[in-house]
mmCIF file of C-alpha atoms in Angstrom:
data_model
loop_
_atom_site.group_PDB
_atom_site.id
_atom_site.type_symbol
_atom_site.label_atom_id
_atom_site.label_comp_id
_atom_site.label_asym_id
_atom_site.label_seq_id
_atom_site.Cartn_x
_atom_site.Cartn_y
_atom_site.Cartn_z
ATOM 1 C CA MET A 1 49.919 22.723 -105.343
ATOM 2 C CA ASN A 2 52.659 24.809 -103.753
ATOM 3 C CA ALA A 3 56.397 25.391 -104.140
ATOM 4 C CA PHE A 4 57.321 21.990 -102.685
ATOM 5 C CA THR A 5 54.778 19.820 -104.480
ATOM 6 C CA GLU A 6 55.586 21.503 -107.783
ATOM 7 C CA LEU A 7 59.326 21.092 -107.228
ATOM 8 C CA MET A 8 59.002 17.409 -106.346
ATOM 9 C CA GLY A 9 56.322 16.609 -108.911
ATOM 10 C CA ILE A 10 53.914 15.189 -106.314
ATOM 11 C CA GLU A 11 50.222 15.786 -105.601
ATOM 12 C CA HIS A 12 50.093 16.081 -101.818
ATOM 13 C CA PRO A 13 52.398 17.914 -99.370
ATOM 14 C CA ILE A 14 53.163 14.694 -97.498
ATOM 15 C CA VAL A 15 56.627 13.139 -97.209
ATOM 16 C CA GLN A 16 57.019 9.716 -95.627
ATOM 17 C CA GLY A 17 59.896 9.954 -93.167
ATOM 18 C CA PRO A 18 62.898 7.793 -94.087
ATOM 19 C CA PHE A 19 63.759 5.093 -91.534
ATOM 20 C CA GLY A 20 67.272 3.772 -91.017
ATOM 21 C CA GLY A 21 68.415 0.462 -89.611
ATOM 22 C CA GLY A 22 66.263 -1.742 -91.823
ATOM 23 C CA LEU A 23 62.935 -0.119 -90.903
ATOM 24 C CA SER A 24 62.316 1.232 -94.419
ATOM 25 C CA THR A 25 60.727 -0.880 -97.136
ATOM 26 C CA VAL A 26 60.310 -0.442 -100.868
ATOM 27 C CA GLU A 27 56.646 -1.369 -100.483
ATOM 28 C CA LEU A 28 55.984 1.518 -98.094
ATOM 29 C CA LEU A 29 57.922 3.925 -100.303
ATOM 30 C CA GLY A 30 55.959 2.821 -103.359
ATOM 31 C CA THR A 31 52.611 2.963 -101.599
ATOM 32 C CA VAL A 32 53.139 6.563 -100.472
ATOM 33 C CA SER A 33 54.536 7.690 -103.821
ATOM 34 C CA ASP A 34 51.713 6.012 -105.743
ATOM 35 C CA GLY A 35 49.267 7.783 -103.428
ATOM 36 C CA GLY A 36 50.613 11.193 -104.436
ATOM 37 C CA GLY A 37 53.054 11.777 -101.584
ATOM 38 C CA LEU A 38 56.829 11.376 -101.507
ATOM 39 C CA GLY A 39 57.877 7.919 -100.347
ATOM 40 C CA SER A 40 61.297 7.583 -98.741
ATOM 41 C CA PHE A 41 63.906 4.938 -97.889
ATOM 42 C CA GLY A 42 66.676 5.256 -95.317
ATOM 43 C CA ALA A 43 69.754 3.849 -97.077
ATOM 44 C CA HIS A 44 72.554 4.764 -94.685
ATOM 45 C CA ILE A 45 73.460 1.112 -93.978
ATOM 46 C CA LEU A 46 73.826 0.254 -97.682
ATOM 47 C CA ASP A 47 77.035 0.429 -99.698
ATOM 48 C CA GLY A 48 77.243 2.109 -103.084
ATOM 49 C CA GLN A 49 76.193 -0.956 -105.080
ATOM 50 C CA GLY A 50 73.398 -1.582 -102.619
ATOM 51 C CA ILE A 51 72.072 1.919 -103.282
ATOM 52 C CA VAL A 52 72.160 1.335 -107.044
ATOM 53 C CA GLU A 53 70.198 -1.899 -106.589
ATOM 54 C CA LEU A 54 67.760 -0.205 -104.205
ATOM 55 C CA VAL A 55 66.967 2.607 -106.642
ATOM 56 C CA THR A 56 66.418 0.039 -109.396
ATOM 57 C CA GLU A 57 63.974 -1.809 -107.131
ATOM 58 C CA CYS A 58 62.169 1.411 -106.236
ATOM 59 C CA ARG A 59 61.772 2.320 -109.901
ATOM 60 C CA ALA A 60 60.301 -1.110 -110.561
ATOM 61 C CA ARG A 61 57.798 -0.556 -107.734
ATOM 62 C CA THR A 62 56.638 2.997 -108.589
ATOM 63 C CA GLN A 63 56.731 5.380 -111.504
ATOM 64 C CA ARG A 64 56.354 8.367 -109.181
ATOM 65 C CA PRO A 65 59.073 10.460 -107.458
ATOM 66 C CA PHE A 66 60.716 8.996 -104.352
ATOM 67 C CA ASN A 67 63.464 9.907 -101.909
ATOM 68 C CA ILE A 68 66.639 8.097 -100.784
ATOM 69 C CA ASN A 69 68.105 9.232 -97.445
ATOM 70 C CA LEU A 70 71.723 9.150 -96.244
ATOM 71 C CA TRP A 71 73.549 10.023 -93.024
ATOM 72 C CA ILE A 72 76.627 12.226 -93.212
ATOM 73 C CA PRO A 73 79.513 10.771 -91.154
ATOM 74 C CA GLN A 74 80.659 12.739 -88.116
ATOM 75 C CA PRO A 75 84.285 13.564 -87.225
ATOM 76 C CA ASP A 76 86.213 11.048 -85.092
ATOM 77 C CA GLU A 77 83.680 8.232 -85.253
ATOM 78 C CA PRO A 78 85.118 5.172 -83.432
ATOM 79 C CA THR A 79 86.307 2.258 -85.553
ATOM 80 C CA THR A 80 86.949 -0.360 -82.834
ATOM 81 C CA LEU A 81 85.025 -1.910 -79.936
ATOM 82 C CA ALA A 82 86.293 -1.669 -76.351
ATOM 83 C CA ALA A 83 86.119 -4.649 -74.001
ATOM 84 C CA ALA A 84 84.586 -2.517 -71.240
ATOM 85 C CA ASP A 85 81.717 -1.507 -73.493
ATOM 86 C CA LYS A 86 80.989 -5.144 -74.339
ATOM 87 C CA LEU A 87 81.134 -6.085 -70.654
ATOM 88 C CA ARG A 88 78.560 -3.419 -69.775
ATOM 89 C CA LEU A 89 76.045 -5.135 -72.064
ATOM 90 C CA GLN A 90 76.951 -8.750 -71.247
ATOM 91 C CA PRO A 91 73.904 -9.336 -68.999
ATOM 92 C CA PHE A 92 71.627 -8.532 -71.934
ATOM 93 C CA TYR A 93 73.579 -10.763 -74.360
ATOM 94 C CA THR A 94 73.234 -13.563 -71.826
ATOM 95 C CA GLU A 95 69.534 -12.950 -71.210
ATOM 96 C CA LEU A 96 68.721 -13.067 -74.924
ATOM 97 C CA GLY A 97 71.114 -15.931 -75.719
ATOM 98 C CA THR A 98 73.173 -13.926 -78.194
ATOM 99 C CA GLU A 99 76.801 -12.837 -78.531
ATOM 100 C CA PRO A 100 78.514 -9.435 -78.839
ATOM 101 C CA PRO A 101 79.808 -8.459 -82.284
ATOM 102 C CA HIS A 102 83.468 -8.832 -83.239
ATOM 103 C CA GLY A 103 83.790 -5.485 -85.001
ATOM 104 C CA ILE A 104 82.120 -2.492 -86.638
ATOM 105 C CA PHE A 105 80.857 -2.323 -90.205
ATOM 106 C CA THR A 106 79.970 0.995 -91.793
ATOM 107 C CA PRO A 107 79.600 1.615 -95.531
ATOM 108 C CA ASP A 108 82.067 3.947 -97.216
ATOM 109 C CA TYR A 109 80.381 7.344 -97.521
ATOM 110 C CA ALA A 110 82.191 8.277 -100.747
ATOM 111 C CA GLU A 111 81.005 5.038 -102.321
ATOM 112 C CA GLN A 112 77.466 5.775 -101.166
ATOM 113 C CA LEU A 113 77.556 9.171 -102.884
ATOM 114 C CA ALA A 114 78.958 7.575 -106.025
ATOM 115 C CA GLY A 115 76.099 5.074 -105.924
ATOM 116 C CA VAL A 116 73.555 7.880 -105.646
ATOM 117 C CA LEU A 117 75.035 9.693 -108.627
ATOM 118 C CA GLU A 118 75.110 6.492 -110.675
ATOM 119 C CA ALA A 119 71.534 5.524 -109.835
ATOM 120 C CA ALA A 120 70.179 9.100 -109.951
ATOM 121 C CA PRO A 121 67.060 8.745 -107.783
ATOM 122 C CA PRO A 122 64.540 11.589 -108.151
ATOM 123 C CA VAL A 123 65.350 12.930 -104.672
ATOM 124 C CA VAL A 124 68.124 12.396 -102.134
ATOM 125 C CA SER A 125 67.960 13.713 -98.580
ATOM 126 C CA PHE A 126 70.609 14.060 -95.892
ATOM 127 C CA VAL A 127 70.710 14.237 -92.121
ATOM 128 C CA MET A 128 73.502 15.292 -89.763
ATOM 129 C CA GLY A 129 75.160 17.695 -92.124
ATOM 130 C CA ILE A 130 75.458 19.094 -95.618
ATOM 131 C CA PRO A 131 77.070 17.179 -98.505
ATOM 132 C CA ASP A 132 80.047 18.851 -100.169
ATOM 133 C CA ALA A 133 79.663 21.298 -103.035
ATOM 134 C CA GLY A 134 81.070 18.854 -105.567
ATOM 135 C CA PHE A 135 78.368 16.292 -104.876
ATOM 136 C CA LEU A 136 75.606 18.895 -104.930
ATOM 137 C CA ALA A 137 76.801 20.195 -108.304
ATOM 138 C CA ALA A 138 76.968 16.671 -109.710
ATOM 139 C CA ALA A 139 73.507 15.848 -108.352
ATOM 140 C CA ARG A 140 72.066 19.018 -109.880
ATOM 141 C CA LYS A 141 73.618 18.110 -113.237
ATOM 142 C CA ARG A 142 71.920 14.709 -113.094
ATOM 143 C CA GLY A 143 68.550 16.179 -112.161
ATOM 144 C CA ILE A 144 68.602 14.847 -108.598
ATOM 145 C CA LEU A 145 66.755 17.101 -106.136
ATOM 146 C CA THR A 146 68.383 17.491 -102.705
ATOM 147 C CA LEU A 147 66.837 17.897 -99.251
ATOM 148 C CA GLY A 148 68.791 18.922 -96.166
ATOM 149 C CA THR A 149 67.619 18.368 -92.594
ATOM 150 C CA ALA A 150 67.833 21.205 -90.062
ATOM 151 C CA THR A 151 67.167 21.148 -86.327
ATOM 152 C CA THR A 152 67.763 24.896 -85.919
ATOM 153 C CA VAL A 153 67.298 28.072 -87.926
ATOM 154 C CA ASP A 154 71.075 28.391 -88.382
ATOM 155 C CA GLU A 155 71.230 24.939 -89.918
ATOM 156 C CA ALA A 156 68.370 25.775 -92.285
ATOM 157 C CA VAL A 157 70.142 28.936 -93.407
ATOM 158 C CA ALA A 158 73.339 26.936 -94.007
ATOM 159 C CA ILE A 159 71.417 24.356 -96.066
ATOM 160 C CA GLU A 160 69.987 27.068 -98.299
ATOM 161 C CA ALA A 161 73.388 28.738 -98.639
ATOM 162 C CA ALA A 162 74.862 25.433 -99.805
ATOM 163 C CA GLY A 163 72.387 25.368 -102.705
ATOM 164 C CA MET A 164 70.141 22.514 -101.602
ATOM 165 C CA ASP A 165 66.629 22.508 -103.058
ATOM 166 C CA ALA A 166 64.541 22.304 -99.876
ATOM 167 C CA VAL A 167 64.931 21.966 -96.120
ATOM 168 C CA VAL A 168 63.302 19.597 -93.644
ATOM 169 C CA ALA A 169 62.808 21.498 -90.379
ATOM 170 C CA SER A 170 62.971 18.684 -87.832
ATOM 171 C CA GLY A 171 61.658 19.640 -84.410
ATOM 172 C CA SER A 172 62.652 17.944 -81.177
ATOM 173 C CA ASP A 173 59.235 16.211 -81.131
ATOM 174 C CA ALA A 174 60.445 13.867 -83.877
ATOM 175 C CA GLY A 175 61.167 10.209 -83.318
ATOM 176 C CA GLY A 176 64.454 8.531 -84.158
ATOM 177 C CA HIS A 177 67.856 10.139 -84.413
ATOM 178 C CA ARG A 178 68.467 13.848 -83.987
ATOM 179 C CA GLY A 179 70.369 15.410 -86.874
ATOM 180 C CA ALA A 180 72.003 18.460 -85.251
ATOM 181 C CA PHE A 181 75.281 19.399 -86.920
ATOM 182 C CA LEU A 182 76.150 23.043 -86.139
ATOM 183 C CA ALA A 183 75.741 22.836 -82.363
ATOM 184 C CA PRO A 184 75.470 20.024 -79.807
ATOM 185 C CA VAL A 185 72.168 18.179 -79.676
ATOM 186 C CA HIS A 186 71.292 19.588 -76.252
ATOM 187 C CA GLU A 187 71.538 23.101 -77.733
ATOM 188 C CA SER A 188 69.442 22.163 -80.783
ATOM 189 C CA LEU A 189 66.216 20.867 -79.249
ATOM 190 C CA VAL A 190 63.692 23.279 -80.739
ATOM 191 C CA GLY A 191 60.056 22.156 -80.717
ATOM 192 C CA THR A 192 58.491 21.645 -84.141
ATOM 193 C CA PHE A 193 55.918 24.405 -83.910
ATOM 194 C CA SER A 194 58.508 26.883 -82.666
ATOM 195 C CA LEU A 195 60.973 25.890 -85.382
ATOM 196 C CA ILE A 196 58.675 26.005 -88.425
ATOM 197 C CA PRO A 197 57.764 29.720 -88.523
ATOM 198 C CA GLN A 198 61.322 30.772 -87.698
ATOM 199 C CA VAL A 199 62.744 28.671 -90.513
ATOM 200 C CA ALA A 200 59.998 29.765 -92.918
ATOM 201 C CA GLN A 201 60.837 33.435 -92.404
ATOM 202 C CA SER A 202 64.591 32.825 -92.635
ATOM 203 C CA VAL A 203 64.923 30.895 -95.916
ATOM 204 C CA SER A 204 63.415 31.164 -99.381
ATOM 205 C CA ILE A 205 63.577 27.487 -100.332
ATOM 206 C CA PRO A 206 60.580 25.231 -99.568
ATOM 207 C CA VAL A 207 60.263 24.120 -95.938
ATOM 208 C CA VAL A 208 59.113 20.655 -94.885
ATOM 209 C CA ALA A 209 57.971 20.414 -91.253
ATOM 210 C CA ALA A 210 58.844 17.258 -89.325
ATOM 211 C CA GLY A 211 58.322 16.078 -85.771
ATOM 212 C CA GLY A 212 55.176 15.300 -83.796
ATOM 213 C CA ILE A 213 52.868 15.482 -86.822
ATOM 214 C CA ALA A 214 50.638 12.435 -87.168
ATOM 215 C CA ASP A 215 47.187 13.558 -88.316
ATOM 216 C CA SER A 216 45.578 16.130 -90.590
ATOM 217 C CA ARG A 217 45.322 18.662 -87.757
ATOM 218 C CA GLY A 218 49.088 18.621 -87.408
ATOM 219 C CA VAL A 219 49.508 18.948 -91.161
ATOM 220 C CA ALA A 220 47.161 21.938 -91.253
ATOM 221 C CA ALA A 221 48.949 23.578 -88.323
ATOM 222 C CA ALA A 222 52.337 23.153 -89.977
ATOM 223 C CA LEU A 223 51.106 24.670 -93.230
ATOM 224 C CA LEU A 224 49.501 27.547 -91.342
ATOM 225 C CA LEU A 225 52.856 28.285 -89.696
ATOM 226 C CA GLY A 226 54.620 28.567 -93.033
ATOM 227 C CA ALA A 227 55.655 25.042 -94.027
ATOM 228 C CA ASP A 228 55.135 23.940 -97.629
ATOM 229 C CA ALA A 229 54.828 20.268 -96.684
ATOM 230 C CA VAL A 230 55.196 17.883 -93.772
ATOM 231 C CA GLN A 231 57.330 14.819 -93.204
ATOM 232 C CA ILE A 232 55.617 12.105 -91.149
ATOM 233 C CA GLY A 233 57.693 9.309 -89.679
ATOM 234 C CA THR A 234 56.011 7.630 -86.706
ATOM 235 C CA GLY A 235 52.599 7.437 -88.364
ATOM 236 C CA PHE A 236 53.995 5.532 -91.347
ATOM 237 C CA LEU A 237 56.326 3.460 -89.164
ATOM 238 C CA ALA A 238 53.207 2.162 -87.399
ATOM 239 C CA THR A 239 51.717 0.822 -90.654
ATOM 240 C CA GLU A 240 51.899 -2.777 -91.822
ATOM 241 C CA GLN A 241 54.013 -1.781 -94.813
ATOM 242 C CA SER A 242 56.957 -0.531 -92.730
ATOM 243 C CA GLY A 243 59.920 -2.696 -91.749
ATOM 244 C CA ALA A 244 59.239 -2.273 -88.029
ATOM 245 C CA SER A 245 58.743 -5.482 -86.072
ATOM 246 C CA ALA A 246 55.255 -6.432 -84.936
ATOM 247 C CA VAL A 247 56.187 -5.641 -81.333
ATOM 248 C CA HIS A 248 57.450 -2.183 -82.338
ATOM 249 C CA ARG A 249 54.292 -1.395 -84.300
ATOM 250 C CA ALA A 250 52.164 -2.548 -81.374
ATOM 251 C CA ALA A 251 54.155 -0.370 -78.974
ATOM 252 C CA LEU A 252 53.501 2.698 -81.131
ATOM 253 C CA ARG A 253 49.769 2.131 -80.694
ATOM 254 C CA SER A 254 49.980 1.481 -76.948
ATOM 255 C CA ALA A 255 49.616 3.768 -73.943
ATOM 256 C CA GLY A 256 53.359 3.375 -73.391
ATOM 257 C CA ALA A 257 54.024 5.540 -76.452
ATOM 258 C CA ARG A 258 52.842 8.554 -74.472
ATOM 259 C CA THR A 259 56.255 8.573 -72.771
ATOM 260 C CA THR A 260 59.274 9.047 -75.004
ATOM 261 C CA VAL A 261 62.853 9.925 -74.137
ATOM 262 C CA LEU A 262 65.987 11.146 -75.863
ATOM 263 C CA THR A 263 68.683 8.526 -75.426
ATOM 264 C CA ARG A 264 72.126 7.517 -76.710
ATOM 265 C CA LEU A 265 71.855 4.008 -75.306
ATOM 266 C CA PHE A 266 70.738 2.165 -78.437
ATOM 267 C CA SER A 267 73.141 3.600 -81.012
ATOM 268 C CA GLY A 268 75.548 6.056 -79.395
ATOM 269 C CA ARG A 269 73.723 8.918 -81.101
ATOM 270 C CA THR A 270 70.847 10.824 -79.510
ATOM 271 C CA ALA A 271 67.456 9.506 -80.632
ATOM 272 C CA ARG A 272 63.864 9.659 -79.409
ATOM 273 C CA GLY A 273 62.077 6.461 -78.513
ATOM 274 C CA ILE A 274 59.561 4.948 -76.116
ATOM 275 C CA ALA A 275 60.883 4.522 -72.586
ATOM 276 C CA ASN A 276 61.248 0.848 -71.648
ATOM 277 C CA ARG A 277 63.160 -1.392 -69.259
ATOM 278 C CA PHE A 278 66.481 -1.109 -71.136
ATOM 279 C CA VAL A 279 66.338 2.690 -71.148
ATOM 280 C CA ARG A 280 65.530 2.845 -67.446
ATOM 281 C CA GLU A 281 68.056 0.241 -66.288
ATOM 282 C CA MET A 282 70.887 1.729 -68.353
ATOM 283 C CA ALA A 283 70.072 5.400 -67.801
ATOM 284 C CA ARG A 284 73.121 5.953 -65.593
ATOM 285 C CA TYR A 285 75.372 5.061 -68.530
ATOM 286 C CA GLU A 286 74.003 7.683 -70.952
ATOM 287 C CA ALA A 287 77.259 9.670 -70.881
ATOM 288 C CA GLU A 288 79.514 6.607 -70.871
ATOM 289 C CA VAL A 289 78.399 4.568 -73.855
ATOM 290 C CA PRO A 290 80.647 4.987 -76.909
ATOM 291 C CA ALA A 291 79.650 7.125 -79.865
ATOM 292 C CA TYR A 292 78.003 5.848 -83.032
ATOM 293 C CA PRO A 293 78.770 3.491 -84.738
ATOM 294 C CA ALA A 294 80.450 1.595 -81.856
ATOM 295 C CA GLN A 295 77.409 1.506 -79.550
ATOM 296 C CA ASN A 296 75.185 0.796 -82.532
ATOM 297 C CA ALA A 297 77.289 -2.269 -83.405
ATOM 298 C CA LEU A 298 77.297 -3.463 -79.783
ATOM 299 C CA MET A 299 73.523 -3.146 -79.583
ATOM 300 C CA MET A 300 72.759 -4.742 -82.939
ATOM 301 C CA PRO A 301 72.590 -8.352 -81.639
ATOM 302 C CA ILE A 302 70.431 -7.238 -78.702
ATOM 303 C CA ARG A 303 68.073 -5.223 -80.900
ATOM 304 C CA LYS A 304 67.775 -7.949 -83.532
ATOM 305 C CA THR A 305 67.206 -10.777 -81.062
ATOM 306 C CA ALA A 306 64.770 -8.747 -78.954
ATOM 307 C CA ALA A 307 62.673 -8.072 -82.058
ATOM 308 C CA GLN A 308 62.722 -11.763 -83.000
ATOM 309 C CA GLN A 309 61.686 -12.781 -79.471
ATOM 310 C CA GLY A 310 59.023 -10.086 -79.203
ATOM 311 C CA SER A 311 60.763 -8.369 -76.298
ATOM 312 C CA SER A 312 59.671 -4.731 -76.414
ATOM 313 C CA GLU A 313 61.542 -4.021 -73.169
ATOM 314 C CA LEU A 314 64.957 -4.517 -74.809
ATOM 315 C CA LEU A 315 64.191 -3.035 -78.223
ATOM 316 C CA ASN A 316 64.783 0.432 -79.648
ATOM 317 C CA LEU A 317 61.202 1.641 -80.015
ATOM 318 C CA TRP A 318 61.769 4.795 -82.055
ATOM 319 C CA SER A 319 58.769 7.097 -81.756
ATOM 320 C CA GLY A 320 57.846 10.745 -82.014
ATOM 321 C CA GLN A 321 55.725 12.519 -79.428
ATOM 322 C CA SER A 322 52.400 12.154 -81.269
ATOM 323 C CA ALA A 323 52.176 8.383 -81.645
ATOM 324 C CA ALA A 324 48.752 8.468 -79.993
ATOM 325 C CA LEU A 325 47.444 10.282 -83.080
ATOM 326 C CA VAL A 326 48.503 7.772 -85.731
ATOM 327 C CA GLY A 327 45.772 6.497 -88.025
ATOM 328 C CA SER A 328 45.119 3.418 -90.129
ATOM 329 C CA THR A 329 47.420 0.407 -90.043
ATOM 330 C CA ALA A 330 47.433 0.394 -93.863
ATOM 331 C CA ALA A 331 49.772 2.977 -95.398
ATOM 332 C CA ALA A 332 47.505 3.814 -98.347
ATOM 333 C CA GLU A 333 44.537 4.368 -96.039
ATOM 334 C CA TYR A 334 46.609 6.413 -93.608
ATOM 335 C CA LEU A 335 47.806 8.685 -96.410
ATOM 336 C CA ALA A 336 44.224 9.066 -97.603
ATOM 337 C CA GLU A 337 43.147 10.009 -94.058
ATOM 338 C CA LEU A 338 45.807 12.718 -93.933
ATOM 339 C CA VAL A 339 44.820 14.146 -97.295
ATOM 340 C CA THR A 340 41.037 13.887 -96.835
ATOM 341 C CA GLY A 341 41.189 15.283 -93.338
ATOM 342 C CA LEU A 342 43.361 18.145 -94.481
ATOM 343 C CA GLY A 343 40.662 19.193 -96.898
ATOM 344 C CA ASN A 344 38.336 19.701 -93.941
ATOM 345 C CA GLN A 345 40.740 21.974 -92.067
ATOM 346 C CA GLN A 346 40.615 25.755 -92.253
ATOM 347 C CA VAL A 347 43.888 26.368 -94.085
ATOM 348 C CA PRO A 348 44.552 29.766 -95.684
ATOM 349 C CA ALA A 349 43.658 29.823 -99.353
ATOM 350 C CA HIS A 350 47.201 30.717 -100.497
ATOM 351 C CA LEU A 351 48.425 27.393 -99.095
#
């Protein structure tokens, strides 16, 4: 037990990374929570009522603590789709036999927060910013623990100053979207094992290390560097209980996963994934594609159809830099491997 496990009421210092875009499942969340870790669900595409229904479903699946994750909207996000941006992707719509979307749908953030407060999940986490003081006070009153995600030391300090309960220190090794919010992404790419000790010595709240951790050696290293727990995304994404398509899960266990890139091409927001044909053919447009959620909406038919057709070359294959180290295909067994293996590592007694 340590500061984080005691705070969260869990047995093991393992957090399952929350996946957005339909990649999370209640079954994976429940499996990890039942196993003594903290299961998570990325809920940023759900509206307020959807979040209430999700939390109800999670409570029916597990009696243990779990985490619901939200994205904080960014200033000046586009609300319409430009013809030129659709035209750029037309060859891929044609190849897959699909059509571009007619508009953009994004849930109302205020309604999402209201849904969280109504449902009162045990834990709520945020990426890409810090929720306002009013929400944090209301969450505290309802007994909801809050996690903020930092990509730099300055962001971690800001999260503590805002009164959040713990901080996820997310290194640039991590798969999926980067959550930088105090400086541009290209100025916030700190490697996980450089970020952890700096954050640990700069804040007093519990620190959760994330990014490039996929086996018990990585867990032990993170704890040795001052983290209280780790958050593992790619390893759990590769299990059968995740919402990832079969082709995505297979890609995570392939030699191709050794090469990942940071790209805006799939969503308009910088994210790490496996390099494939789409990334390479569209690389020259990295600076031209519209910001999230416009590019995300434009890519949704391509991503969905590619997954259905088993086309890994046109799919967003989110992955961290340690996919080669992922373990069992069953989430319960993978969690057990992390915990059992950790017991064999030489971790300082105070941890």
